[in-house]
Tab-separated table of C-alpha atoms in Angstrom:
chain	number	residue	atom	x	y	z
A	1	MET	CA	18.652	-4.657	0.792
A	2	GLY	CA	15.709	-5.609	2.977
A	3	SER	CA	13.499	-6.782	0.128
A	4	VAL	CA	12.344	-10.067	1.707
A	5	TRP	CA	9.401	-10.162	4.134
A	6	GLY	CA	7.288	-12.756	5.935
A	7	ASN	CA	7.231	-15.835	8.132
A	8	ARG	CA	4.762	-18.498	6.984
A	9	LEU	CA	4.369	-16.642	3.698
A	10	LYS	CA	7.517	-15.043	2.310
A	11	ILE	CA	7.742	-12.492	-0.468
A	12	SER	CA	10.867	-11.212	-2.192
A	13	VAL	CA	10.638	-8.111	-4.398
A	14	PHE	CA	13.224	-7.497	-7.123
A	15	GLY	CA	14.032	-5.068	-9.941
A	16	GLU	CA	14.470	-1.326	-10.478
A	17	SER	CA	12.193	1.389	-11.831
A	18	HIS	CA	14.118	1.764	-15.108
A	19	GLY	CA	15.646	-1.707	-15.389
A	20	GLU	CA	14.349	-4.515	-17.606
A	21	GLY	CA	11.525	-5.127	-15.197
A	22	ILE	CA	10.312	-5.696	-11.655
A	23	GLY	CA	8.873	-8.717	-9.926
A	24	VAL	CA	8.139	-10.791	-6.879
A	25	VAL	CA	8.756	-14.315	-5.614
A	26	ILE	CA	6.049	-15.675	-3.288
A	27	ASP	CA	7.097	-18.651	-1.173
A	28	GLY	CA	4.693	-20.610	1.025
A	29	PHE	CA	1.444	-19.973	-0.834
A	30	ALA	CA	-1.054	-22.825	-0.561
A	31	ALA	CA	-1.196	-25.372	-3.379
A	32	GLY	CA	-4.353	-26.042	-5.378
A	33	PHE	CA	-5.770	-22.507	-5.388
A	34	GLU	CA	-7.318	-21.450	-8.691
A	35	VAL	CA	-5.839	-18.102	-9.671
A	36	ASP	CA	-8.233	-15.448	-10.987
A	37	PHE	CA	-6.017	-13.274	-13.197
A	38	ASP	CA	-8.894	-10.907	-13.972
A	39	TYR	CA	-9.180	-10.209	-10.241
A	40	ILE	CA	-5.430	-9.550	-9.975
A	41	ASN	CA	-5.333	-7.366	-13.086
A	42	LYS	CA	-8.081	-5.109	-11.714
A	43	PHE	CA	-5.841	-4.294	-8.750
A	44	LEU	CA	-2.842	-3.740	-11.027
A	45	LYS	CA	-4.907	-1.429	-13.248
A	46	ARG	CA	-5.973	0.660	-10.241
A	47	ARG	CA	-2.327	1.075	-9.227
A	48	ALA	CA	-0.947	1.600	-12.744
A	49	PRO	CA	0.397	5.014	-13.825
A	50	GLY	CA	-1.456	7.271	-16.243
A	51	GLY	CA	-4.631	9.355	-16.090
A	52	ARG	CA	-5.465	12.982	-15.476
A	53	LEU	CA	-4.472	12.937	-11.780
A	54	ALA	CA	-1.351	10.759	-12.009
A	55	THR	CA	2.063	10.626	-13.643
A	56	ASP	CA	2.118	10.610	-17.448
A	57	ARG	CA	4.293	7.494	-17.487
A	58	SER	CA	2.310	4.755	-19.227
A	59	GLU	CA	2.878	1.115	-18.241
A	60	SER	CA	0.563	-1.806	-19.011
A	61	ASP	CA	1.792	-3.768	-15.967
A	62	ILE	CA	0.948	-7.184	-17.403
A	63	PRO	CA	2.474	-9.870	-15.140
A	64	GLU	CA	4.364	-12.804	-16.639
A	65	VAL	CA	4.192	-15.826	-14.337
A	66	LEU	CA	7.467	-17.735	-14.531
A	67	SER	CA	6.783	-20.436	-11.926
A	68	GLY	CA	4.427	-21.738	-9.249
A	69	ILE	CA	1.194	-21.660	-11.283
A	70	LYS	CA	0.208	-24.405	-13.728
A	71	GLU	CA	-3.035	-24.356	-15.706
A	72	ASN	CA	-4.232	-21.509	-13.438
A	73	PHE	CA	-3.694	-23.476	-10.198
A	74	THR	CA	-0.968	-22.821	-7.647
A	75	THR	CA	1.441	-25.737	-7.395
A	76	GLY	CA	2.906	-25.099	-3.939
A	77	ALA	CA	6.268	-24.134	-5.449
A	78	PRO	CA	7.514	-20.540	-5.221
A	79	ILE	CA	5.450	-18.258	-7.458
A	80	CYS	CA	7.525	-15.844	-9.546
A	81	ALA	CA	5.825	-12.978	-11.392
A	82	PHE	CA	7.710	-10.559	-13.653
A	83	ILE	CA	6.453	-7.182	-14.930
A	84	ARG	CA	8.412	-5.547	-17.748
A	85	ASN	CA	9.260	-1.839	-17.788
A	86	THR	CA	8.245	-0.482	-21.193
A	87	ASN	CA	8.017	3.317	-20.828
A	88	THR	CA	11.197	4.525	-19.133
A	89	ARG	CA	12.862	7.899	-19.734
A	90	SER	CA	16.157	7.454	-17.933
A	91	SER	CA	17.816	10.636	-19.240
A	92	ASP	CA	15.671	12.616	-16.767
A	93	TYR	CA	17.655	11.072	-13.907
A	94	GLN	CA	21.256	11.301	-15.119
A	95	ASP	CA	22.132	14.034	-12.591
A	96	ASN	CA	20.699	12.304	-9.517
A	97	LEU	CA	24.004	10.767	-8.441
A	98	ILE	CA	25.600	14.211	-8.383
A	99	ASN	CA	22.564	16.235	-7.238
A	100	PRO	CA	20.488	14.147	-4.795
A	101	ARG	CA	16.808	15.061	-4.929
A	102	PRO	CA	15.391	16.546	-1.690
A	103	SER	CA	13.444	14.028	0.444
A	104	HIS	CA	14.435	11.109	-1.823
A	105	ALA	CA	16.758	8.194	-1.044
A	106	ASP	CA	19.385	9.361	-3.557
A	107	PHE	CA	21.933	10.620	-1.016
A	108	ASN	CA	21.477	7.752	1.448
A	109	ALA	CA	21.745	5.155	-1.333
A	110	TYR	CA	24.867	6.831	-2.713
A	111	ILE	CA	26.556	6.516	0.683
A	112	LYS	CA	25.310	2.993	1.451
A	113	TYR	CA	26.156	1.473	-1.939
A	114	ASN	CA	29.277	3.517	-2.725
A	115	GLY	CA	27.677	5.221	-5.707
A	116	TYR	CA	26.738	1.969	-7.488
A	117	SER	CA	22.967	1.889	-6.857
A	118	ASP	CA	20.659	2.420	-9.834
A	119	GLN	CA	19.184	5.892	-9.307
A	120	ARG	CA	17.139	6.049	-12.519
A	121	GLY	CA	13.557	6.753	-11.528
A	122	GLY	CA	14.491	5.998	-7.936
A	123	GLY	CA	15.791	2.510	-8.792
A	124	HIS	CA	14.857	-0.096	-6.209
A	125	PHE	CA	13.540	2.660	-3.922
A	126	SER	CA	10.857	3.712	-6.412
A	127	GLY	CA	7.110	3.471	-5.947
A	128	ARG	CA	7.252	1.423	-9.149
A	129	LEU	CA	8.187	-1.524	-6.923
A	130	THR	CA	4.656	-1.505	-5.487
A	131	ALA	CA	3.383	-3.187	-8.688
A	132	PRO	CA	4.789	-6.627	-7.745
A	133	LEU	CA	3.504	-6.057	-4.197
A	134	VAL	CA	0.047	-5.598	-5.708
A	135	PHE	CA	0.356	-8.843	-7.674
A	136	ALA	CA	1.244	-10.757	-4.504
A	137	GLY	CA	-1.369	-8.972	-2.425
A	138	ALA	CA	-4.183	-9.376	-4.931
A	139	LEU	CA	-3.487	-13.115	-5.016
A	140	CYS	CA	-3.636	-13.196	-1.209
A	141	SER	CA	-6.762	-11.024	-1.148
A	142	ASP	CA	-8.584	-13.368	-3.521
A	143	TYR	CA	-7.545	-16.349	-1.390
A	144	LEU	CA	-8.685	-14.720	1.872
A	145	GLU	CA	-12.007	-13.680	0.386
A	146	LYS	CA	-12.819	-17.087	-1.105
A	147	LYS	CA	-11.620	-19.165	1.854
A	148	TYR	CA	-12.695	-17.015	4.814
A	149	GLY	CA	-15.016	-14.360	3.390
A	150	VAL	CA	-12.450	-11.694	4.362
A	151	LYS	CA	-13.136	-8.385	2.618
A	152	ILE	CA	-10.574	-5.582	2.406
A	153	GLY	CA	-11.336	-1.992	1.414
A	154	ALA	CA	-9.830	1.457	1.789
A	155	HIS	CA	-10.652	5.097	1.174
A	156	ILE	CA	-8.902	8.443	1.028
A	157	LYS	CA	-9.586	9.771	4.502
A	158	ARG	CA	-7.824	13.057	3.887
A	159	VAL	CA	-5.952	14.840	1.116
A	160	GLY	CA	-4.622	18.272	1.957
A	161	GLU	CA	-7.382	19.950	3.987
A	162	ILE	CA	-10.188	17.894	2.395
A	163	THR	CA	-11.546	15.239	4.763
A	164	ASP	CA	-13.851	12.347	3.842
A	165	ASP	CA	-16.824	11.164	5.902
A	166	ASP	CA	-15.977	9.038	8.945
A	167	LEU	CA	-16.435	5.293	8.982
A	168	ASP	CA	-18.629	3.751	11.663
A	169	LEU	CA	-15.798	1.507	12.895
A	170	ALA	CA	-18.156	-1.010	14.499
A	171	ASN	CA	-20.605	-1.275	11.599
A	172	ILE	CA	-18.989	-1.133	8.168
A	173	ASP	CA	-21.118	-2.055	5.156
A	174	ILE	CA	-19.498	-5.022	3.420
A	175	ASN	CA	-20.518	-3.550	0.037
A	176	LEU	CA	-18.505	-0.381	0.692
A	177	ALA	CA	-15.207	-2.035	-0.264
A	178	ASP	CA	-16.415	-2.867	-3.787
A	179	LYS	CA	-18.052	0.545	-4.206
A	180	LEU	CA	-14.816	2.352	-3.356
A	181	LYS	CA	-12.838	0.210	-5.804
A	182	GLN	CA	-14.959	1.596	-8.658
A	183	SER	CA	-14.117	5.234	-7.894
A	184	GLU	CA	-11.347	7.297	-9.479
A	185	ILE	CA	-10.979	9.016	-6.102
A	186	PRO	CA	-12.082	6.437	-3.507
A	187	MET	CA	-13.937	8.551	-0.961
A	188	ILE	CA	-17.236	7.823	0.789
A	189	ASN	CA	-18.555	11.334	0.149
A	190	SER	CA	-18.795	11.916	-3.624
A	191	GLU	CA	-18.838	15.707	-3.223
A	192	LYS	CA	-15.595	15.557	-1.248
A	193	ALA	CA	-14.131	13.334	-3.971
A	194	GLU	CA	-14.925	15.952	-6.613
A	195	GLU	CA	-13.363	18.643	-4.427
A	196	ALA	CA	-10.258	16.486	-3.984
A	197	GLY	CA	-10.026	15.954	-7.741
A	198	VAL	CA	-9.997	19.696	-8.404
A	199	TYR	CA	-7.388	20.208	-5.674
A	200	ILE	CA	-5.049	17.503	-7.013
A	201	ALA	CA	-5.448	18.677	-10.618
A	202	THR	CA	-4.541	22.211	-9.530
A	203	LEU	CA	-1.409	20.954	-7.776
A	204	LYS	CA	-0.432	18.979	-10.878
A	205	ASP	CA	-0.661	22.141	-12.978
A	206	MET	CA	1.453	23.969	-10.376
A	207	GLY	CA	4.077	21.205	-10.272
A	208	ASP	CA	3.388	20.666	-6.581
A	209	SER	CA	2.067	17.692	-4.575
A	210	ALA	CA	-0.226	16.673	-1.707
A	211	GLY	CA	0.000	14.321	1.250
A	212	THR	CA	-2.691	11.764	2.030
A	213	ILE	CA	-4.249	9.698	4.795
A	214	ILE	CA	-5.640	6.325	3.690
A	215	GLU	CA	-7.987	4.432	6.002
A	216	CYS	CA	-8.137	0.665	5.467
A	217	PHE	CA	-10.734	-1.762	6.842
A	218	VAL	CA	-10.848	-5.554	6.920
A	219	LEU	CA	-14.102	-7.419	7.513
A	220	ASN	CA	-14.791	-11.016	8.625
A	221	VAL	CA	-11.356	-11.747	10.085
A	222	PRO	CA	-11.701	-14.668	12.554
A	223	ALA	CA	-11.118	-13.835	16.210
A	224	ALA	CA	-7.787	-14.685	17.900
A	225	ILE	CA	-5.531	-14.368	14.844
A	226	GLY	CA	-2.086	-13.047	15.776
A	227	GLU	CA	0.028	-13.212	18.912
A	228	HIS	CA	0.910	-10.887	21.782
A	229	MET	CA	3.958	-8.629	21.751
A	230	PHE	CA	6.195	-9.044	18.694
A	231	SER	CA	3.956	-11.178	16.468
A	232	SER	CA	0.830	-9.064	16.829
A	233	VAL	CA	-1.601	-8.239	14.063
A	234	GLU	CA	-0.512	-4.606	14.399
A	235	SER	CA	3.205	-5.376	14.054
A	236	ASN	CA	2.644	-7.676	11.075
A	237	ILE	CA	0.525	-5.135	9.218
A	238	ALA	CA	2.750	-2.203	10.171
A	239	SER	CA	6.026	-3.855	9.127
A	240	CYS	CA	4.549	-4.726	5.753
A	241	ILE	CA	2.873	-1.328	5.286
A	242	PHE	CA	6.197	0.446	5.791
A	243	GLY	CA	7.433	-1.375	2.699
A	244	ILE	CA	5.341	1.131	0.729
A	245	PRO	CA	7.475	4.149	-0.206
A	246	ALA	CA	6.298	7.491	1.271
A	247	VAL	CA	4.487	5.907	4.258
A	248	LYS	CA	5.375	7.889	7.371
A	249	GLY	CA	2.899	6.753	9.999
A	250	ILE	CA	0.180	4.284	10.956
A	251	GLU	CA	-2.499	4.196	13.644
A	252	PHE	CA	-5.043	1.512	14.535
A	253	GLY	CA	-8.641	2.292	15.416
A	254	ARG	CA	-8.808	5.678	17.119
A	255	GLY	CA	-5.019	5.758	17.231
A	256	PHE	CA	-3.618	9.022	18.565
A	257	ASP	CA	-7.124	10.242	19.414
A	258	PHE	CA	-6.952	7.909	22.436
A	259	ALA	CA	-4.849	10.614	24.081
A	260	LYS	CA	-7.975	12.804	24.244
A	261	MET	CA	-10.292	10.098	25.571
A	262	ARG	CA	-11.181	8.652	28.964
A	263	GLY	CA	-11.322	4.923	29.581
A	264	SER	CA	-15.098	5.184	29.913
A	265	GLU	CA	-15.183	6.554	26.350
A	266	ALA	CA	-12.464	4.395	24.838
A	267	ASN	CA	-13.390	0.902	26.065
A	268	ASP	CA	-15.148	-1.388	23.596
A	269	GLU	CA	-17.921	-3.155	25.543
A	270	PHE	CA	-18.812	-6.733	24.589
A	271	TYR	CA	-22.305	-8.057	23.787
A	272	TYR	CA	-23.988	-11.000	22.029
A	273	ASP	CA	-25.865	-10.055	18.872
A	274	ASP	CA	-29.155	-11.650	17.775
A	275	ASN	CA	-27.231	-14.526	16.172
A	276	GLY	CA	-25.244	-15.267	19.329
A	277	LYS	CA	-22.047	-13.776	17.909
A	278	VAL	CA	-19.723	-11.835	20.220
A	279	LYS	CA	-19.308	-8.210	19.165
A	280	THR	CA	-18.386	-4.889	20.739
A	281	LYS	CA	-20.637	-1.831	20.835
A	282	THR	CA	-17.793	0.364	19.633
A	283	ASN	CA	-14.585	-0.501	17.831
A	284	ASN	CA	-12.161	2.121	19.059
A	285	ASN	CA	-9.338	-0.444	19.174
A	286	GLY	CA	-9.722	-1.179	15.477
A	287	GLY	CA	-10.541	-4.862	15.856
A	288	ILE	CA	-7.322	-5.786	17.670
A	289	LEU	CA	-6.919	-6.556	21.376
A	290	GLY	CA	-3.749	-7.913	22.952
A	291	GLY	CA	-2.207	-8.134	19.497
A	292	MET	CA	-4.952	-10.506	18.349
A	293	SER	CA	-7.982	-9.970	16.140
A	294	SER	CA	-11.189	-9.521	18.133
A	295	GLY	CA	-13.588	-10.519	15.351
A	296	MET	CA	-14.578	-6.890	14.813
A	297	PRO	CA	-13.471	-4.991	11.684
A	298	ILE	CA	-9.732	-4.347	11.625
A	299	VAL	CA	-9.319	-0.647	10.905
A	300	PHE	CA	-6.152	1.411	10.566
A	301	SER	CA	-5.002	4.631	8.915
A	302	VAL	CA	-1.778	5.305	7.033
A	303	VAL	CA	-0.257	8.680	6.211
A	304	LEU	CA	1.803	9.200	3.050
A	305	LYS	CA	3.972	12.254	2.614
A	306	PRO	CA	3.511	14.503	-0.444
A	307	THR	CA	5.316	13.310	-3.573
A	308	SER	CA	8.931	14.402	-3.099
A	309	SER	CA	9.452	15.082	-6.809
A	310	ILE	CA	8.029	18.558	-7.368
A	311	PHE	CA	8.936	20.898	-10.187
A	312	SER	CA	9.839	23.993	-8.173
A	313	GLU	CA	13.494	24.983	-7.919
A	314	GLN	CA	14.971	23.570	-4.687
A	315	ASN	CA	18.220	23.545	-2.769
A	316	THR	CA	20.521	20.519	-2.858
A	317	ILE	CA	24.218	19.656	-2.980
A	318	ASN	CA	26.753	18.653	-5.604
A	319	ILE	CA	28.381	15.493	-4.223
A	320	LYS	CA	31.216	15.578	-6.764
A	321	ASN	CA	32.202	19.215	-6.167
A	322	LYS	CA	31.052	19.356	-2.532
A	323	THR	CA	29.109	22.567	-3.151
A	324	ASN	CA	25.584	23.826	-2.491
A	325	GLU	CA	23.476	24.215	-5.623
A	326	LYS	CA	20.006	24.935	-6.965
A	327	PHE	CA	18.222	21.996	-8.554
A	328	THR	CA	15.005	21.319	-10.493
A	329	VAL	CA	13.559	17.802	-10.634
A	330	LYS	CA	12.859	16.300	-14.058
A	331	GLY	CA	10.761	13.312	-15.031
A	332	ARG	CA	7.093	12.360	-14.684
A	333	HIS	CA	5.592	12.250	-11.206
A	334	ASP	CA	2.292	11.911	-9.343
A	335	PRO	CA	0.842	15.042	-7.728
A	336	CYS	CA	-0.690	12.774	-5.056
A	337	ILE	CA	0.801	9.350	-4.386
A	338	GLY	CA	-2.182	8.452	-2.207
A	339	LEU	CA	-4.583	7.856	-5.099
A	340	ARG	CA	-2.540	4.997	-6.541
A	341	ALA	CA	-1.481	3.830	-3.077
A	342	VAL	CA	-5.023	2.816	-2.043
A	343	PRO	CA	-4.908	-0.591	-3.809
A	344	VAL	CA	-1.319	-1.022	-2.590
A	345	VAL	CA	-2.432	-0.600	1.033
A	346	GLU	CA	-5.243	-3.107	0.470
A	347	CYS	CA	-2.873	-5.640	-1.089
A	348	VAL	CA	-0.122	-5.269	1.497
A	349	THR	CA	-2.766	-5.786	4.205
A	350	ALA	CA	-3.806	-9.026	2.489
A	351	ILE	CA	-0.179	-10.206	2.463
A	352	ALA	CA	0.196	-9.452	6.180
A	353	LEU	CA	-3.013	-11.304	7.089
A	354	ALA	CA	-2.253	-14.278	4.830
A	355	ASP	CA	1.094	-14.609	6.602
A	356	LEU	CA	-0.746	-14.856	9.932
A	357	LEU	CA	-3.424	-17.258	8.690
A	358	PHE	CA	-1.436	-19.712	6.577
A	359	GLY	CA	-0.747	-22.968	8.393
A	360	LEU	CA	-2.901	-22.200	11.452
A	361	ARG	CA	-5.750	-24.291	12.805
A	362	TYR	CA	-8.146	-22.229	10.691
A	363	GLU	CA	-6.729	-23.881	7.584
A	364	GLN	CA	-8.883	-26.785	6.427
């Protein structure tokens, strides 16, 4: 399985949704960094299941650090964090090997691993595996913020037909990231957030689900991070982002809207601000030029498909009998993955940027 990612900073995710637990090994993290577990646990709590708009599965998600941190300081050795699974209900998934769930990895995994993969709760393909990603990413986020002043935030840009207010890509308030982190539904417009809450709650009652667009922004990234072509900021972020289950697309800055624009509209013109710092009047390129950071806010949007596990009767197959059958999903599932995916997107972004920054001339 492709569960290892990174160059200067490597992460390896392990475990299954209904196994003993899940975890991550982080290799290449700087030594001597004081770990703020309260900071990390806030991210884990935002991602954790439970609540009126999420799955009813209840997990505390308390990480056990097995190596790499001594007396709250990183040692330079690989960091291993383990999170126990405590609230599984595996009987809900006993038929998944015979009746693959529509739009899940059940069928593909059955073929690839000759029927031996753990399908309970989605196994290694489950969104549950984002918890160790959040541990690793929160650690990286704290490091980037304390060392470089880098601030990462994200909001629900769209859920169903409900669209949040637009960001001013060139002028993003640094306090917005913290404000959004305090919200049950992280949207800039509080009225839209309330509307989204009603919509998601209605879908939960119906046993249906909603897709989401999450817009992420990163402030205070130094200019010239990243490389051209295959080691670009875009490719690093994108390859890591696609490790999040249900992600189906990503765009940077204005993204696909560039197709509607002229060069005279799209170009980001340079200027010196009152402090002599180079900026651009607009930020249509999302803070990345030639694969490298421009010093402007890095902005990108990610689309997540609706939760595949819905409670309506659906069509599937019986692998054992080679017949077509009707099937109803069991278990506990989110009506909108996007709500809990916001901190995951933030954390994965921190991992991608830490990988680019570690060991460069910016390190002191």
